[in-house]
Amino acid sequence: QVQLVESGGGLVQAGGSLRLSCAASGSIFSINAMGWFRQAPGKKRELVAAITNDGRTTYANSVKGRFTISRDSAKNTVYLRVSSLKPDDTAVYYCKVETLLKDYWGQGTQVTVSS
């Protein structure tokens, strides 16, 4: 059984920062990539950032220069540093882990940015 435990969300003023964490535990076989998605009310879930097992990163255009993804492979943990936050960044942020066999999702952590 694989579990993803997310933390770090919260309420922050515009311009502020947070660091989201997602720790994967259990019988994980061959992680290929880890990433963060977000879903705002009434909108589709979208990719925010991803990082492969060799360190290549991908970012949504809307977060480039403001968000930074990183991972600790030894701990099977992925982080997302979110900075210069805007009200439009308000959403539930989900962690995703892609393995050789299947993909896993976290339960989500709420990020709310007040203006």
Coordinates of N, CA and C in Angstrom, one line a residue:
Q1 N 0.8 -1.2 0.0 CA 0.0 0.0 0.0 C 0.9 1.2 0.0
V2 N 0.6 2.2 -0.9 CA 1.3 3.4 -1.0 C 0.5 4.6 -0.5
Q3 N 1.1 5.4 0.3 CA 0.5 6.6 0.9 C 1.3 7.8 0.5
L4 N 0.6 8.9 0.2 CA 1.2 10.2 -0.1 C 0.6 11.1 1.0
V5 N 1.5 11.7 1.8 CA 1.0 12.7 2.8 C 1.5 14.0 2.5
E6 N 0.6 15.0 2.3 CA 0.9 16.3 1.9 C 0.8 17.2 3.1
S7 N 1.6 18.3 3.1 CA 1.5 19.3 4.2 C 2.0 20.6 3.7
G8 N 1.7 21.7 4.4 CA 2.3 23.0 4.1 C 1.3 24.0 3.6
G9 N 0.1 23.6 3.3 CA -0.8 24.5 2.8 C -1.3 25.5 3.8
G10 N -2.1 26.5 3.4 CA -2.6 27.4 4.4 C -3.1 28.7 3.8
L11 N -3.4 29.6 4.6 CA -3.9 31.0 4.2 C -2.7 31.9 4.3
V12 N -2.5 32.6 3.2 CA -1.4 33.6 3.1 C -1.8 34.8 2.3
Q13 N -1.2 35.9 2.6 CA -1.5 37.1 1.9 C -0.8 37.2 0.5
A14 N -1.4 37.9 -0.4 CA -0.8 38.1 -1.7 C 0.7 38.5 -1.5
G15 N 1.6 37.9 -2.3 CA 3.0 38.2 -2.2 C 3.7 37.3 -1.2
G16 N 3.0 36.6 -0.5 CA 3.6 35.7 0.5 C 4.1 34.4 -0.1
S17 N 4.6 33.5 0.8 CA 5.2 32.3 0.4 C 4.8 31.1 1.3
L18 N 4.9 29.9 0.7 CA 4.7 28.7 1.5 C 5.6 27.6 0.9
R19 N 5.8 26.6 1.7 CA 6.5 25.4 1.1 C 5.6 24.2 1.3
L20 N 5.2 23.6 0.2 CA 4.4 22.4 0.3 C 5.3 21.1 0.3
S21 N 4.9 20.1 1.0 CA 5.7 18.9 1.1 C 4.8 17.7 0.8
C22 N 5.4 16.7 0.1 CA 4.6 15.4 -0.1 C 5.6 14.3 0.1
A23 N 5.3 13.5 1.1 CA 6.1 12.3 1.4 C 5.4 11.1 1.0
A24 N 6.1 10.2 0.2 CA 5.5 9.0 -0.2 C 6.1 7.8 0.6
S25 N 5.2 6.9 1.0 CA 5.6 5.8 1.8 C 4.9 4.5 1.3
G26 N 5.5 3.4 1.7 CA 4.9 2.1 1.3 C 5.7 1.4 0.3
S27 N 5.1 0.5 -0.4 CA 5.8 -0.3 -1.4 C 5.8 0.4 -2.8
I28 N 6.7 1.4 -2.9 CA 6.8 2.1 -4.1 C 7.9 1.5 -5.0
F29 N 7.6 1.3 -6.2 CA 8.6 0.6 -7.1 C 8.9 1.6 -8.2
S30 N 10.2 2.0 -8.3 CA 10.7 2.7 -9.4 C 9.9 4.0 -9.7
I31 N 10.2 5.0 -8.9 CA 9.5 6.3 -9.2 C 10.2 6.9 -10.4
N32 N 9.3 7.3 -11.4 CA 9.8 8.0 -12.6 C 9.8 9.5 -12.4
A33 N 8.7 10.0 -11.8 CA 8.6 11.5 -11.7 C 7.6 11.8 -10.5
M34 N 7.8 13.0 -10.0 CA 6.9 13.5 -9.0 C 6.5 14.9 -9.4
G35 N 5.3 15.2 -9.0 CA 4.8 16.5 -9.4 C 3.7 17.1 -8.6
W36 N 3.3 18.3 -8.9 CA 2.2 19.0 -8.2 C 1.2 19.5 -9.2
F37 N -0.1 19.2 -8.9 CA -1.2 19.7 -9.7 C -2.0 20.6 -8.8
R38 N -2.9 21.4 -9.4 CA -3.8 22.2 -8.5 C -5.2 22.2 -9.2
Q39 N -6.2 22.4 -8.4 CA -7.6 22.5 -8.9 C -8.3 23.6 -8.1
A40 N -8.7 24.6 -8.9 CA -9.5 25.7 -8.3 C -11.0 25.4 -8.4
P41 N -11.8 26.0 -7.6 CA -13.3 25.7 -7.8 C -13.8 26.0 -9.2
G42 N -14.5 25.0 -9.7 CA -15.0 25.2 -11.0 C -14.1 25.1 -12.2
K43 N -12.8 24.7 -11.9 CA -11.8 24.6 -12.9 C -11.3 23.2 -13.0
K44 N -10.6 22.8 -14.1 CA -10.0 21.5 -14.2 C -8.7 21.5 -13.5
R45 N -8.3 20.3 -13.1 CA -7.0 20.1 -12.4 C -5.9 20.3 -13.5
E46 N -4.9 21.1 -13.1 CA -3.9 21.4 -14.0 C -2.5 21.1 -13.4
L47 N -1.5 20.9 -14.3 CA -0.2 20.7 -13.8 C 0.4 22.0 -13.4
V48 N 1.1 22.0 -12.2 CA 1.8 23.1 -11.8 C 3.3 23.0 -12.0
A49 N 3.9 21.8 -11.6 CA 5.3 21.6 -11.7 C 5.6 20.1 -11.6
A50 N 6.6 19.6 -12.2 CA 7.0 18.2 -12.1 C 8.5 18.1 -12.2
I51 N 9.0 17.0 -11.6 CA 10.5 16.8 -11.6 C 10.7 15.3 -11.8
T52 N 11.6 15.0 -12.8 CA 11.9 13.6 -13.1 C 12.9 13.0 -12.2
N53 N 13.2 11.7 -12.3 CA 14.1 11.1 -11.4 C 15.6 11.5 -11.7
D54 N 15.8 12.2 -12.9 CA 17.1 12.7 -13.2 C 17.2 14.2 -13.0
G55 N 16.2 14.8 -12.4 CA 16.2 16.2 -12.0 C 15.7 17.2 -13.0
R56 N 15.1 16.7 -14.1 CA 14.6 17.7 -15.1 C 13.2 18.2 -14.5
T57 N 13.0 19.5 -14.7 CA 11.8 20.1 -14.2 C 10.9 20.7 -15.3
T58 N 9.7 20.8 -15.0 CA 8.7 21.4 -15.9 C 7.8 22.2 -15.0
Y59 N 7.4 23.4 -15.6 CA 6.6 24.3 -14.9 C 5.5 24.8 -15.8
A60 N 4.3 25.1 -15.2 CA 3.2 25.8 -15.9 C 3.7 27.2 -16.2
N61 N 3.3 27.8 -17.3 CA 3.8 29.2 -17.6 C 3.3 30.1 -16.5
S62 N 2.2 29.9 -15.9 CA 1.7 30.8 -14.9 C 2.5 30.9 -13.6
V63 N 3.3 29.9 -13.4 CA 4.1 29.9 -12.1 C 5.6 30.0 -12.3
K64 N 6.0 30.0 -13.6 CA 7.5 30.1 -13.8 C 8.1 31.3 -13.2
G65 N 9.2 31.1 -12.5 CA 9.8 32.2 -11.8 C 9.3 32.5 -10.4
R66 N 8.2 31.9 -10.1 CA 7.6 32.1 -8.7 C 7.6 30.8 -7.9
F67 N 7.5 29.7 -8.6 CA 7.4 28.4 -7.9 C 8.7 27.6 -8.2
T68 N 9.1 26.8 -7.2 CA 10.3 25.9 -7.4 C 10.0 24.5 -6.9
I69 N 10.2 23.5 -7.7 CA 10.0 22.2 -7.3 C 11.3 21.5 -7.0
S70 N 11.4 20.7 -6.0 CA 12.6 19.9 -5.7 C 12.2 18.6 -5.1
R71 N 13.2 17.7 -5.0 CA 12.8 16.4 -4.4 C 14.0 15.9 -3.6
D72 N 13.7 15.1 -2.6 CA 14.7 14.3 -1.8 C 14.4 12.8 -2.1
S73 N 15.2 12.3 -3.1 CA 14.9 10.9 -3.5 C 15.1 9.9 -2.4
A74 N 16.0 10.2 -1.5 CA 16.3 9.2 -0.4 C 15.0 9.1 0.5
K75 N 14.3 10.2 0.6 CA 13.1 10.2 1.5 C 11.8 10.1 0.7
N76 N 11.9 9.9 -0.7 CA 10.7 9.9 -1.5 C 9.8 11.0 -1.2
T77 N 10.4 12.2 -1.2 CA 9.6 13.4 -0.8 C 9.8 14.5 -1.9
V78 N 8.8 15.1 -2.3 CA 8.8 16.2 -3.2 C 8.3 17.5 -2.6
Y79 N 8.9 18.6 -2.9 CA 8.6 19.9 -2.3 C 8.2 20.9 -3.4
L80 N 7.4 21.8 -3.0 CA 7.0 22.9 -3.9 C 7.1 24.2 -3.1
R81 N 8.1 25.0 -3.5 CA 8.2 26.3 -2.9 C 7.4 27.3 -3.7
V82 N 6.3 27.9 -3.1 CA 5.5 28.8 -3.8 C 5.7 30.2 -3.3
S83 N 6.1 31.1 -4.2 CA 6.4 32.5 -3.7 C 5.6 33.5 -4.6
S84 N 5.7 34.7 -4.2 CA 5.0 35.8 -4.9 C 3.6 35.4 -5.2
L85 N 2.9 34.9 -4.2 CA 1.6 34.3 -4.4 C 0.6 35.3 -4.8
K86 N -0.4 34.9 -5.7 CA -1.4 35.8 -6.2 C -2.8 35.1 -5.8
P87 N -3.8 35.9 -5.7 CA -5.2 35.3 -5.4 C -5.5 34.2 -6.4
D88 N -5.1 34.3 -7.7 CA -5.3 33.3 -8.7 C -4.7 31.9 -8.4
D89 N -3.7 31.9 -7.5 CA -3.0 30.7 -7.1 C -3.9 29.9 -6.1
T90 N -5.0 30.5 -5.6 CA -5.8 29.8 -4.6 C -6.4 28.5 -5.3
A91 N -6.2 27.4 -4.6 CA -6.6 26.1 -5.2 C -6.3 25.0 -4.1
V92 N -6.8 23.8 -4.4 CA -6.3 22.6 -3.7 C -5.1 22.1 -4.5
Y93 N -4.0 21.9 -3.8 CA -2.8 21.4 -4.5 C -2.6 19.9 -4.2
Y94 N -2.4 19.1 -5.3 CA -2.3 17.7 -5.2 C -0.9 17.2 -5.6
C95 N -0.4 16.3 -4.9 CA 0.9 15.7 -5.2 C 0.6 14.4 -6.1
K96 N 1.4 14.2 -7.0 CA 1.3 13.0 -7.9 C 2.7 12.3 -8.0
V97 N 2.7 11.0 -7.8 CA 3.9 10.2 -8.0 C 3.7 9.2 -9.1
E98 N 4.5 9.3 -10.1 CA 4.4 8.3 -11.3 C 5.5 7.3 -11.1
T99 N 5.0 6.0 -11.1 CA 6.0 4.9 -11.0 C 5.9 4.0 -12.2
L100 N 6.7 3.0 -12.3 CA 6.8 2.1 -13.4 C 5.4 1.4 -13.6
L101 N 4.7 1.2 -12.4 CA 3.5 0.3 -12.5 C 2.3 1.2 -12.5
K102 N 2.2 2.2 -11.7 CA 1.0 3.0 -11.6 C 1.3 4.4 -11.1
D103 N 0.3 5.3 -11.1 CA 0.4 6.6 -10.6 C -0.4 6.7 -9.2
Y104 N 0.1 7.6 -8.4 CA -0.5 7.8 -7.1 C -0.8 9.2 -6.8
W105 N -1.9 9.5 -6.1 CA -2.3 10.9 -5.8 C -2.4 11.1 -4.3
G106 N -2.0 12.3 -3.9 CA -2.2 12.7 -2.5 C -3.6 13.2 -2.3
Q107 N -4.0 13.5 -1.1 CA -5.3 13.9 -0.7 C -5.6 15.3 -1.0
G108 N -4.5 16.1 -1.2 CA -4.7 17.5 -1.5 C -4.4 18.4 -0.3
T109 N -3.9 19.6 -0.5 CA -3.7 20.5 0.6 C -4.2 21.9 0.0
Q110 N -5.0 22.6 0.8 CA -5.6 23.9 0.4 C -4.6 25.0 0.5
V111 N -4.5 25.8 -0.5 CA -3.7 27.0 -0.5 C -4.7 28.2 -0.8
T112 N -4.8 29.1 0.1 CA -5.7 30.2 -0.1 C -4.9 31.5 0.0
V113 N -5.0 32.3 -1.0 CA -4.2 33.6 -1.1 C -5.2 34.7 -1.0
S114 N -5.1 35.6 0.0 CA -6.0 36.7 0.2 C -5.3 38.0 -0.5
S115 N -6.2 38.8 -1.0 CA -5.7 40.0 -1.7 C -5.6 41.2 -0.7

